[in-house]
Coordinates of C-alpha atoms and ligand atoms in Angstrom, one line a residue:
X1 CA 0.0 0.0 0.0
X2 CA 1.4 3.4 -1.1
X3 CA 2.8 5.3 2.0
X4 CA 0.5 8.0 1.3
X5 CA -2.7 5.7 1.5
X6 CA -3.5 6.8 5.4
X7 CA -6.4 5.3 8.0
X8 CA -8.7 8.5 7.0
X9 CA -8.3 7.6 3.4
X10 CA -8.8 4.3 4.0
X11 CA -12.2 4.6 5.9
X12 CA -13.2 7.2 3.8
X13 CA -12.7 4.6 0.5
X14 CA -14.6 1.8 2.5
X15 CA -17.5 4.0 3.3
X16 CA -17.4 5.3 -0.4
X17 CA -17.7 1.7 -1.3
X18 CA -14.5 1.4 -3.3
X19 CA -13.1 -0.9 -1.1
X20 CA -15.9 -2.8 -1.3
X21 CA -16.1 -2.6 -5.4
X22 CA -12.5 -3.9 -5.5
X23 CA -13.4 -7.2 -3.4
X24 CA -16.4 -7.5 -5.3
X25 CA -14.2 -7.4 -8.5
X26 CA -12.0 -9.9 -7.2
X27 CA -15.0 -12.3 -6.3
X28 CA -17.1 -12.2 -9.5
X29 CA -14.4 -13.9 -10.9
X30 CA -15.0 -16.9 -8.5
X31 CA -17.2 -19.7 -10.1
X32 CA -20.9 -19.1 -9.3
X33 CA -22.1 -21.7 -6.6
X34 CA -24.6 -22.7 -8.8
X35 CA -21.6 -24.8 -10.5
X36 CA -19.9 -25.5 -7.4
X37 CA -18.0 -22.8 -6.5
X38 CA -18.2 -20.8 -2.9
X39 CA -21.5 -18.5 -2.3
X40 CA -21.2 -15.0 -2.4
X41 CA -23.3 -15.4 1.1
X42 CA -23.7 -18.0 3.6
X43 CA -25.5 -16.2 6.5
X44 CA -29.3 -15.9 6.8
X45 CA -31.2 -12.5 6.4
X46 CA -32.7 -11.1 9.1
X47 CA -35.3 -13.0 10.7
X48 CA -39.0 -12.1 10.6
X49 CA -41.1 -11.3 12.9
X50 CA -39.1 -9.1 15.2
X51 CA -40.2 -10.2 18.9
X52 CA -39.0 -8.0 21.6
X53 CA -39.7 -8.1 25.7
X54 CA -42.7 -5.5 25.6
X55 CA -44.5 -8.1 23.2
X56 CA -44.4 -10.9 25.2
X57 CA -45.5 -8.9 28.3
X58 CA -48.3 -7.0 26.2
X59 CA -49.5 -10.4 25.0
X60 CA -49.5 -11.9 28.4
X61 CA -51.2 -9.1 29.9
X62 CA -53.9 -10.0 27.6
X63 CA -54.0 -13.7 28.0
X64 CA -54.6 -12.9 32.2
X65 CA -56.9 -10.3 32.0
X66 CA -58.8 -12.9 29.9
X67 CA -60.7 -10.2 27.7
X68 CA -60.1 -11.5 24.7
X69 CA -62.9 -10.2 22.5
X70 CA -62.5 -6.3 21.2
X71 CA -66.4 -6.4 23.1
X72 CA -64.6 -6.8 26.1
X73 CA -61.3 -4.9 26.2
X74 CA -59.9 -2.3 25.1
X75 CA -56.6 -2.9 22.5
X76 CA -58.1 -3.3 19.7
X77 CA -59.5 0.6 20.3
X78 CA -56.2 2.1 21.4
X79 CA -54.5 0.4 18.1
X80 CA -57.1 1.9 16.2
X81 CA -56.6 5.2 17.5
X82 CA -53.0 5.2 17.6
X83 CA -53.0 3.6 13.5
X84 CA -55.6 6.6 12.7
X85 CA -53.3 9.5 14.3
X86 CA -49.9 7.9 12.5
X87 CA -51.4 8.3 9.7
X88 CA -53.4 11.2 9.7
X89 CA -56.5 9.8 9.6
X90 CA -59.9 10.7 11.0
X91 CA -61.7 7.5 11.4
X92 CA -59.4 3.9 11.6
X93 CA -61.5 0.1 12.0
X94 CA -59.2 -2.8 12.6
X95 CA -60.4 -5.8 11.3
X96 CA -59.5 -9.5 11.0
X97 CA -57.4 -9.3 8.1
X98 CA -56.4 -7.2 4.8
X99 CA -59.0 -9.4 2.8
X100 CA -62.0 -7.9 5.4
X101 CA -60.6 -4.9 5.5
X102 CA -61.6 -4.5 1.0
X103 CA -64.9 -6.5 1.6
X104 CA -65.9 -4.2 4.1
X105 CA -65.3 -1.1 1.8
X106 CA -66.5 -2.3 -1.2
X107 CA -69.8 -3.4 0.9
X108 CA -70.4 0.2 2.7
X109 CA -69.7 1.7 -0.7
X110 CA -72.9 -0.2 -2.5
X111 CA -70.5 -1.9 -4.8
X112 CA -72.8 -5.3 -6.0
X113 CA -74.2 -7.3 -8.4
X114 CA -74.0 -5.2 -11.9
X115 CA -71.4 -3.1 -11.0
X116 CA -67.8 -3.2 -12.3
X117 CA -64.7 -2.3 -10.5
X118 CA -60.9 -1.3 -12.2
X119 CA -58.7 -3.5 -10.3
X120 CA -54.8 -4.0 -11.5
X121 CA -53.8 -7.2 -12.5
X122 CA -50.3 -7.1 -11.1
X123 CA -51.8 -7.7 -7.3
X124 CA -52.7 -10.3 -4.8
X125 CA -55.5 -12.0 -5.6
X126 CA -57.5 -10.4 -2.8
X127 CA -58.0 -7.5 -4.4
X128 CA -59.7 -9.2 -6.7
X129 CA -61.5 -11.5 -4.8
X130 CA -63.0 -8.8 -2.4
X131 CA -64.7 -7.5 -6.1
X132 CA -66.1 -10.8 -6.5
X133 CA -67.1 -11.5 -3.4
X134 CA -69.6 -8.8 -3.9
X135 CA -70.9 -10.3 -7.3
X136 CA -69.1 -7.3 -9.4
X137 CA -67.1 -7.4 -12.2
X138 CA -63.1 -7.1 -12.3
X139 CA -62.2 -4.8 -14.9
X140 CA -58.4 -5.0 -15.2
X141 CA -55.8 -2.2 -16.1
X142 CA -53.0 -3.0 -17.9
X143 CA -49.6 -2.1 -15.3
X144 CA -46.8 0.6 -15.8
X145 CA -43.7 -1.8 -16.2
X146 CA -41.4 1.2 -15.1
X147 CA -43.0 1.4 -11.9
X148 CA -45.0 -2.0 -11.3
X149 CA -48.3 0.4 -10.8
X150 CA -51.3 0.3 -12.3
X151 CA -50.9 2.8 -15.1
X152 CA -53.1 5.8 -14.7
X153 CA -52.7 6.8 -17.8
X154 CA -55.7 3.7 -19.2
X155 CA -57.9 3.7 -16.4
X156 CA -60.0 6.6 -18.2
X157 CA -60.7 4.1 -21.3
X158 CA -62.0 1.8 -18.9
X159 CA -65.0 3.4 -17.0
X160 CA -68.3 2.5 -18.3
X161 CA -71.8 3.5 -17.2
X162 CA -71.0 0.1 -14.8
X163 CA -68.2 1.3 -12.9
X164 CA -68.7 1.5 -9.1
X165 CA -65.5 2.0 -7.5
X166 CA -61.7 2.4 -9.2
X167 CA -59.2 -0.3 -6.8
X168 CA -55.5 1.3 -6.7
X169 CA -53.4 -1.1 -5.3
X170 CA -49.7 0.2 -3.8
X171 CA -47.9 -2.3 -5.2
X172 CA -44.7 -3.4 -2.9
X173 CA -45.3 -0.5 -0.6
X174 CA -44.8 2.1 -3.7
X175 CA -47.3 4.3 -4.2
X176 CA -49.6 4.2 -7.3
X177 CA -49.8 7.0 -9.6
X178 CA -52.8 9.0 -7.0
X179 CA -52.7 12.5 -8.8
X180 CA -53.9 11.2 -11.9
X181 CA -56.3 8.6 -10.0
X182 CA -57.6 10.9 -7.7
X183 CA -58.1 13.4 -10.5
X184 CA -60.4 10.6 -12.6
X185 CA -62.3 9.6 -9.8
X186 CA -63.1 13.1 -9.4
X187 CA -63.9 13.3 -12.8
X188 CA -66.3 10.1 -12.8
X189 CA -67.6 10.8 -9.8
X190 CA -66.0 7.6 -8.4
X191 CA -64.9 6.8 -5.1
X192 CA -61.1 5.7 -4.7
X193 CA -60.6 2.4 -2.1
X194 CA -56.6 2.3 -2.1
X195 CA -55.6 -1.4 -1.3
X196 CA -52.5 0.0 1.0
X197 CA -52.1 -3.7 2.3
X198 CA -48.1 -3.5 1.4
X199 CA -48.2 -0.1 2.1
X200 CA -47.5 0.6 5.4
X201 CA -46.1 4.5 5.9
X202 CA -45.9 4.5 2.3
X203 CA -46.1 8.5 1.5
X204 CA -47.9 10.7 -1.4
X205 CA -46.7 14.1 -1.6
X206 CA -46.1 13.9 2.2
X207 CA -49.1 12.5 3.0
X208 CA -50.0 8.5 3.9
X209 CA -51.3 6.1 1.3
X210 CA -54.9 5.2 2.5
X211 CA -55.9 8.3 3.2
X212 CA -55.9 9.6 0.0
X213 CA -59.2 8.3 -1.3
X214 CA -62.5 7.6 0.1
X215 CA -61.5 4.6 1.8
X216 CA -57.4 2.8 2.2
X217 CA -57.2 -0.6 3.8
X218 CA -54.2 -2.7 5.1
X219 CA -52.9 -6.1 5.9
X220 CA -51.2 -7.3 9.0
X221 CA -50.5 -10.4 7.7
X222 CA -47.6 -12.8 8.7
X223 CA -44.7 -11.5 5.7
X224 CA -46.0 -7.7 6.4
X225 CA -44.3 -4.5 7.3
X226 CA -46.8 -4.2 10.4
X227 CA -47.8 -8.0 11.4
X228 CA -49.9 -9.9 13.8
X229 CA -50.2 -13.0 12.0
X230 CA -53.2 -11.8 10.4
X231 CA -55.0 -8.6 10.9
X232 CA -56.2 -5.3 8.4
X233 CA -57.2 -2.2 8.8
X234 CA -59.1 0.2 6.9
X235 CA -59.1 3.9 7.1
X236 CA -61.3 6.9 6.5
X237 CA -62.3 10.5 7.0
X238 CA -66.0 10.2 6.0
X239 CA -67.8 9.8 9.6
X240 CA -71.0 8.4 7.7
X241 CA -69.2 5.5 6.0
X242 CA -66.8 4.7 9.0
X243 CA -69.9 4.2 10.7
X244 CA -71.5 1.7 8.0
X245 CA -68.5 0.0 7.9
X246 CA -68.1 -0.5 11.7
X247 CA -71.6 -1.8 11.6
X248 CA -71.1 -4.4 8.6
X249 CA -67.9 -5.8 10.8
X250 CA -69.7 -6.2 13.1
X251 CA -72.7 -8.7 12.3
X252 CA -74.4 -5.7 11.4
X253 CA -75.2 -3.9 14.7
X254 CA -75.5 -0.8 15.6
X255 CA -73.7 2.0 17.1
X256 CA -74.5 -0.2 20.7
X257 CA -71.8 -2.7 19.3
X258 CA -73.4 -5.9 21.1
X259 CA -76.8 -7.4 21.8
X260 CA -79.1 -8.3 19.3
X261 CA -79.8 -5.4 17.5
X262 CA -79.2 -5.0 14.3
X263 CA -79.4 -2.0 11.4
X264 CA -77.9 -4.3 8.1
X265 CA -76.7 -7.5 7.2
X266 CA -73.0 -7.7 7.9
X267 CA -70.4 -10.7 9.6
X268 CA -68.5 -11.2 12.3
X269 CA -64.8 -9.4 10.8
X270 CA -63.3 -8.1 14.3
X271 CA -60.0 -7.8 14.9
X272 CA -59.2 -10.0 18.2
X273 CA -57.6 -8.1 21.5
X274 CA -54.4 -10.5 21.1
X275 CA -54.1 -9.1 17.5
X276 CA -54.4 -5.3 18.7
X277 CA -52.3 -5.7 21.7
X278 CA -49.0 -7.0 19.1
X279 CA -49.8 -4.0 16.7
X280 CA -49.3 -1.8 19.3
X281 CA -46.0 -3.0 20.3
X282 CA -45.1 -3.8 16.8
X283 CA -45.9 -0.6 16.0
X284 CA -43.0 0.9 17.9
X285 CA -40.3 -0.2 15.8
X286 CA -42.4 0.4 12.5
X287 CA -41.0 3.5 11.7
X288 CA -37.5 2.5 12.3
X289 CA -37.5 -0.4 10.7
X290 CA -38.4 1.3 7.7
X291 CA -36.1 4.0 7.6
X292 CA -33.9 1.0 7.4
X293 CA -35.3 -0.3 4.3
X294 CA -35.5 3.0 2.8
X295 CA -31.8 3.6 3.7
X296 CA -30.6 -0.2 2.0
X297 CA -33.1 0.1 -1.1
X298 CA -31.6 3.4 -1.9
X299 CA -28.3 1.7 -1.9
X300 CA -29.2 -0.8 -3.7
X301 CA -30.7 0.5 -6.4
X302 CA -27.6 2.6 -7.5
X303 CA -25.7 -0.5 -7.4
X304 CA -28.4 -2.5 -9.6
X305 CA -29.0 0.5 -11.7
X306 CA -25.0 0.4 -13.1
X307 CA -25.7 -3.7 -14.3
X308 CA -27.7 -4.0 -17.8
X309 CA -30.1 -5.7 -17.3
X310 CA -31.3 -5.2 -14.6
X311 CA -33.7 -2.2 -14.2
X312 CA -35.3 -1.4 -10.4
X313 CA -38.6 -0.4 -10.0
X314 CA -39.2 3.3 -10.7
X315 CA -41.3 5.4 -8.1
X316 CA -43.7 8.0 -9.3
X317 CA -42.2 11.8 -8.7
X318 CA -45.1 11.9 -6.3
X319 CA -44.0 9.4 -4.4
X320 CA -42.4 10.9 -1.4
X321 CA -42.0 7.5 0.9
X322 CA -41.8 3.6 -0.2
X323 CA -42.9 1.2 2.4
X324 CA -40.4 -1.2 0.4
X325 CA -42.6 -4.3 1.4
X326 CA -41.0 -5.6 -1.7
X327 CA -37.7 -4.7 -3.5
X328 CA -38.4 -5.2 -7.4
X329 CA -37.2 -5.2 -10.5
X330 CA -36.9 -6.4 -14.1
X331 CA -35.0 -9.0 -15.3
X332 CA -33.7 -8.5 -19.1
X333 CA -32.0 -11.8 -20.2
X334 CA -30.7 -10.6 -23.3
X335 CA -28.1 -8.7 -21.0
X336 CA -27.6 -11.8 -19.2
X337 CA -26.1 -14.2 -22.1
X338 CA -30.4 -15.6 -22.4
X339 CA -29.9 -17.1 -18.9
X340 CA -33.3 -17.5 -18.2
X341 CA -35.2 -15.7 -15.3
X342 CA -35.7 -19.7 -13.6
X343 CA -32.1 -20.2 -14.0
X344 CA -31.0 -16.6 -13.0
X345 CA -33.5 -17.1 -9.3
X346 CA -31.7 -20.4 -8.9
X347 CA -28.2 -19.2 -9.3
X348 CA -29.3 -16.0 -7.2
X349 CA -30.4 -18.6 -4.5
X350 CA -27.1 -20.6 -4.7
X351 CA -25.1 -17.3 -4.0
X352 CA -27.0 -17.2 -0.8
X353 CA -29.8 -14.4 -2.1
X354 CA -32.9 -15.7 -2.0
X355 CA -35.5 -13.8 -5.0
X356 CA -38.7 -15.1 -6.3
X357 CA -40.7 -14.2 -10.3
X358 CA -43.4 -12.6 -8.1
X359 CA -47.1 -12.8 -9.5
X360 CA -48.7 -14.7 -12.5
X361 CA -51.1 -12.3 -14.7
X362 CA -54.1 -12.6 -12.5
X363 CA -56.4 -11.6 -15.0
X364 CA -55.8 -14.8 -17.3
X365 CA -56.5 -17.0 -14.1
X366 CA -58.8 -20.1 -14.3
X367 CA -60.5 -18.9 -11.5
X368 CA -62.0 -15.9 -12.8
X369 CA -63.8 -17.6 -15.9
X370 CA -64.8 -20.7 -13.0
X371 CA -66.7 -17.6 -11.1
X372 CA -68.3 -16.2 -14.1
X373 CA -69.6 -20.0 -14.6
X374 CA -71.2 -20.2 -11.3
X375 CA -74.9 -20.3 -11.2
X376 CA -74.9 -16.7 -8.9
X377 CA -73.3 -15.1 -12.3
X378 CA -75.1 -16.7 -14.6
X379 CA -78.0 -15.6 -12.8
X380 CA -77.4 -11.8 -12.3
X381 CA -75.1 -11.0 -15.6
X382 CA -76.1 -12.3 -19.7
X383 CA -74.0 -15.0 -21.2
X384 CA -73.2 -12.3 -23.8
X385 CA -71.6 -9.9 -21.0
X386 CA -69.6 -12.6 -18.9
X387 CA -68.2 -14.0 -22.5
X388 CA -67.3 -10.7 -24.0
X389 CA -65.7 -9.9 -20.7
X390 CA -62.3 -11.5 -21.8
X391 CA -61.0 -9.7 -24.8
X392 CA -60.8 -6.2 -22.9
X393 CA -59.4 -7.3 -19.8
X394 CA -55.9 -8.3 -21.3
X395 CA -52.8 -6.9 -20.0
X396 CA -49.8 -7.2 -22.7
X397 CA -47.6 -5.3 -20.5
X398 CA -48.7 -7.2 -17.2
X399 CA -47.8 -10.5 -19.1
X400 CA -44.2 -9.1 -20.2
X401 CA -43.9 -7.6 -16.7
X402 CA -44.7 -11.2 -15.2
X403 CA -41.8 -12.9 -17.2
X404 CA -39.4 -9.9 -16.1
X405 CA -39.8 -9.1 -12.2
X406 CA -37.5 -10.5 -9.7
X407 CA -38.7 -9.6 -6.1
X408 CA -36.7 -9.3 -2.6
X409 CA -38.7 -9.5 0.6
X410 CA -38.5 -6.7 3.1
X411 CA -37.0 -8.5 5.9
X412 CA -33.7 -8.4 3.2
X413 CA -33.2 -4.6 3.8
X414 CA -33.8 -4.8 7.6
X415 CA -29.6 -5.8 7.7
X416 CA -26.3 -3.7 7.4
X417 CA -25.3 -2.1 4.3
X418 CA -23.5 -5.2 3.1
X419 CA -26.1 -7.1 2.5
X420 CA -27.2 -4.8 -0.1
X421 CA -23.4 -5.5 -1.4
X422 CA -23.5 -9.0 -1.5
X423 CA -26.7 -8.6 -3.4
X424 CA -25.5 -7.0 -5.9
X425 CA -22.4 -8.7 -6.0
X426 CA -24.1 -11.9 -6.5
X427 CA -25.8 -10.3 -10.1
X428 CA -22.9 -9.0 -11.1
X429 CA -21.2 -12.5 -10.6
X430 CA -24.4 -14.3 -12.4
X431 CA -23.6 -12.1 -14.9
X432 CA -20.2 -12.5 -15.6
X433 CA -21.0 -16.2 -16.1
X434 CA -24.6 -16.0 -17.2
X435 CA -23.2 -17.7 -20.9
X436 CA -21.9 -20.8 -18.3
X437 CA -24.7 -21.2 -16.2
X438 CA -27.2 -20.9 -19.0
X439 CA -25.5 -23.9 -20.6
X440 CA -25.6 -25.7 -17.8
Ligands
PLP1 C1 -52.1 -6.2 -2.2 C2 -52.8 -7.0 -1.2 N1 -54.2 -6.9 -1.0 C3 -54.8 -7.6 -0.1 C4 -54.2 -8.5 0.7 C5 -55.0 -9.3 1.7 O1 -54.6 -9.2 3.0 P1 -54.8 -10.4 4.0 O2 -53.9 -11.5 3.6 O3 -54.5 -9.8 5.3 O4 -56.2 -10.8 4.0 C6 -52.8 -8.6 0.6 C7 -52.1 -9.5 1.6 O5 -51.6 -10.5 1.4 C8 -52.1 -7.9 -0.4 O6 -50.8 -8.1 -0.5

């Protein structure tokens, strides 16, 4: 080492990430471990769930007090109030999961039989299902590849005299385009239900997804941002539809909450105290936790974005805060020597980086032409309808996007720094030998 080369130099090229760029040079050259040569990583990314002291003596405060209904205690309140003043929100219902959270919405909006809702095919098929849970109709828009968003810009060309409801979905914790659907809804007259299940603290112009149209609902599912095993949310500012949809979770009673009144037809969707208690402690480390990711994805992505090929998911420019439940991008084998996606996850799993291909195009599903089949269809909609329903609802770009995406999980950003360099370490060393391992 030149005499010259000094400690502060030498810290200050580590943290510039040129020390770190030469050993990476040096270890592409290795043979990729998918054809037996050492991994680029052999410890585990962080775990998931995080499980800390105060949850264990939250939890076992509620398991004593043996109140274990939200009738009885009191959690599933204080989450809900603490949730709704996070995110600046007037009016927050906890329910028992992300799925219950749409029905709900959907229902206290009117949205049934006849009615057609624009749903983005690049989703979990919840989204969808709350739709036809309600005997509607899915009408897909095709997704922005760039940003892995539903794209705004052909939702207009899809509103008939039908539609009910438009269903933005904030896919991988990154907000969908809202200016532009905000605007249309206005337009139309429609309401806006933002599925913000993957969204957690996700930000729009400074403010929280799911408040930004008429209703936003989340997940607390096991793999999410903010988890109780299962769990949702949904958030509002109108007072009247808050109050319909606290109602319909709750078997349809009134504002009395037990008894056997009721004002509607509903089911029993609570959120349970045990639930609401780990929220609330979970909730503590939320925001930390994803500064974190935000921190590592940044990162990342100006490693990624210097390999071709490889092209991260863009956020809108009104996109001011990505809940990063899901680190994506696209896949271009051409750059890669034709090493197919399959091949490309398998070698990225041998290096020690686990990646899945993410979603299937939803809208080409079996199951959706099996629901338009069953006798409640065939009963409210003509043959003529549910047959012709096919040929709009395709989604070239959501089929090209499907081949291309490579996904992360969250829990991958929750580490140090170089993680994000192994990661992109291991692609650059897949690439190097891509014209090897796709032989092979
Ligand atoms: C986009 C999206 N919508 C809806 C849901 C449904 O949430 P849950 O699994 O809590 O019912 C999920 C969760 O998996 C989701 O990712």
């Amino acid at each position: 080492m030149p005499e010259d080369f000094t400690r502060r130099k030498l810290l200050g090229a580590a943290s510039a990430g040129i020390l770190v760029g030469r050993a990476v040079r040096a270890a592409t050259s290795d043979k990729p471990a998918a054809l037996g040569g050492n991994p680029v990583r052999t410890a585990p990314f962080p775990s998931w769930p995080v499980i800390a002291d105060n949850d264990e003596r939250a939890w076992m405060k509620v398991l004593h007090g043996g109140k274990w209904n939200r009738l009885d205690g009191d959690c599933a309140r204080q989450f809900e109030e603490t949730w709704a003043a996070r995110l600046g929100a007037k009016h927050c219902l906890a329910t028992a999961n992300g799925t219950s959270a749409l029905i709900i919405s959907l229902s206290a909006l009117g949205v049934g039989p006849g009615d057609e809702v624009i749903v983005p095919p690049y989703t979990f098929v919840a989204t969808v299902n709350a739709v036809l849970m309600h005997h509607a109709i899915p009408v897909f828009v095709d997704t922005d590849p760039e940003t892995f968003q539903i794209d705004a810009r052909k939702i207009e060309a899809a509103i008939t005299e039908r539609t009910r409801c438009i269903l933005p979905v904030h896919l991988g914790g990154s907000p969908a385009d809202m200016d532009a659907i905000l605007e249309i809804g206005d337009k139309h007259h429609l309401p806006v239900v933002e599925d913000a299940c993957q969204a957690h603290l996700a930000e729009w112009r400074h403010k929280k997804v799911s408040t930004l149209g008429t209703l936003g609902c989340f997940s607390f599912q096991a793999s999410k941002n903010l988890n109780s095993g299962e769990g949702g949310a949904l958030l509002t500012n109108d007072t009247d539809l808050y109050r319909v949809c606290q109602s319909f979770h709750n078997n349809g009673r009134g504002d009395t909450g037990s008894g056997f009144g009721y004002v509607r037809n509903g089911a029993n969707l609570r959120i349970t105290e045990f639930q609401a208690v780990l929220l609330t402690e979970q909730l503590k480390r939320v925001e930390e936790q994803s500064r974190r990711r935000e921190q590592n994805a940044a990162y990342l992505t100006r490693q990624l974005a210097e390999i071709p090929g490889i092209r991260p998911a863009r956020m809108y420019p009104g996109a001011t805060r990505n809940a990063y439940h899901l680190y994506m991008f696209r896949y271009d084998k051409t750059q890669f020597a034709n090493l197919r996606r399959a091949q490309f996850l398998k070698a990225l799993e041998a290096e020690g980086i686990p990646a899945s291909g993410g979603y299937t195009p939803l809208n080409k599903e079996p199951f959706l032409k099996n629901t338009f089949d069953s006798r409640a269809y065939r009963a409210i909609y003509p043959a003529k309808q549910l047959a012709e329903w096919f040929k709009p609802n395709q989604c070239p770009a959501n089929d090209q996007l499907c081949e291309e995406a490579v996904w992360f999980t969250q829990t991958m950003l929750l580490g140090p720094r170089e993680d994000m360099d192994q990661i992109a370490e291991a692609i650059r060393k897949i690439r190097q030998h891509a014209g090897m391992l796709a032989q092979s």
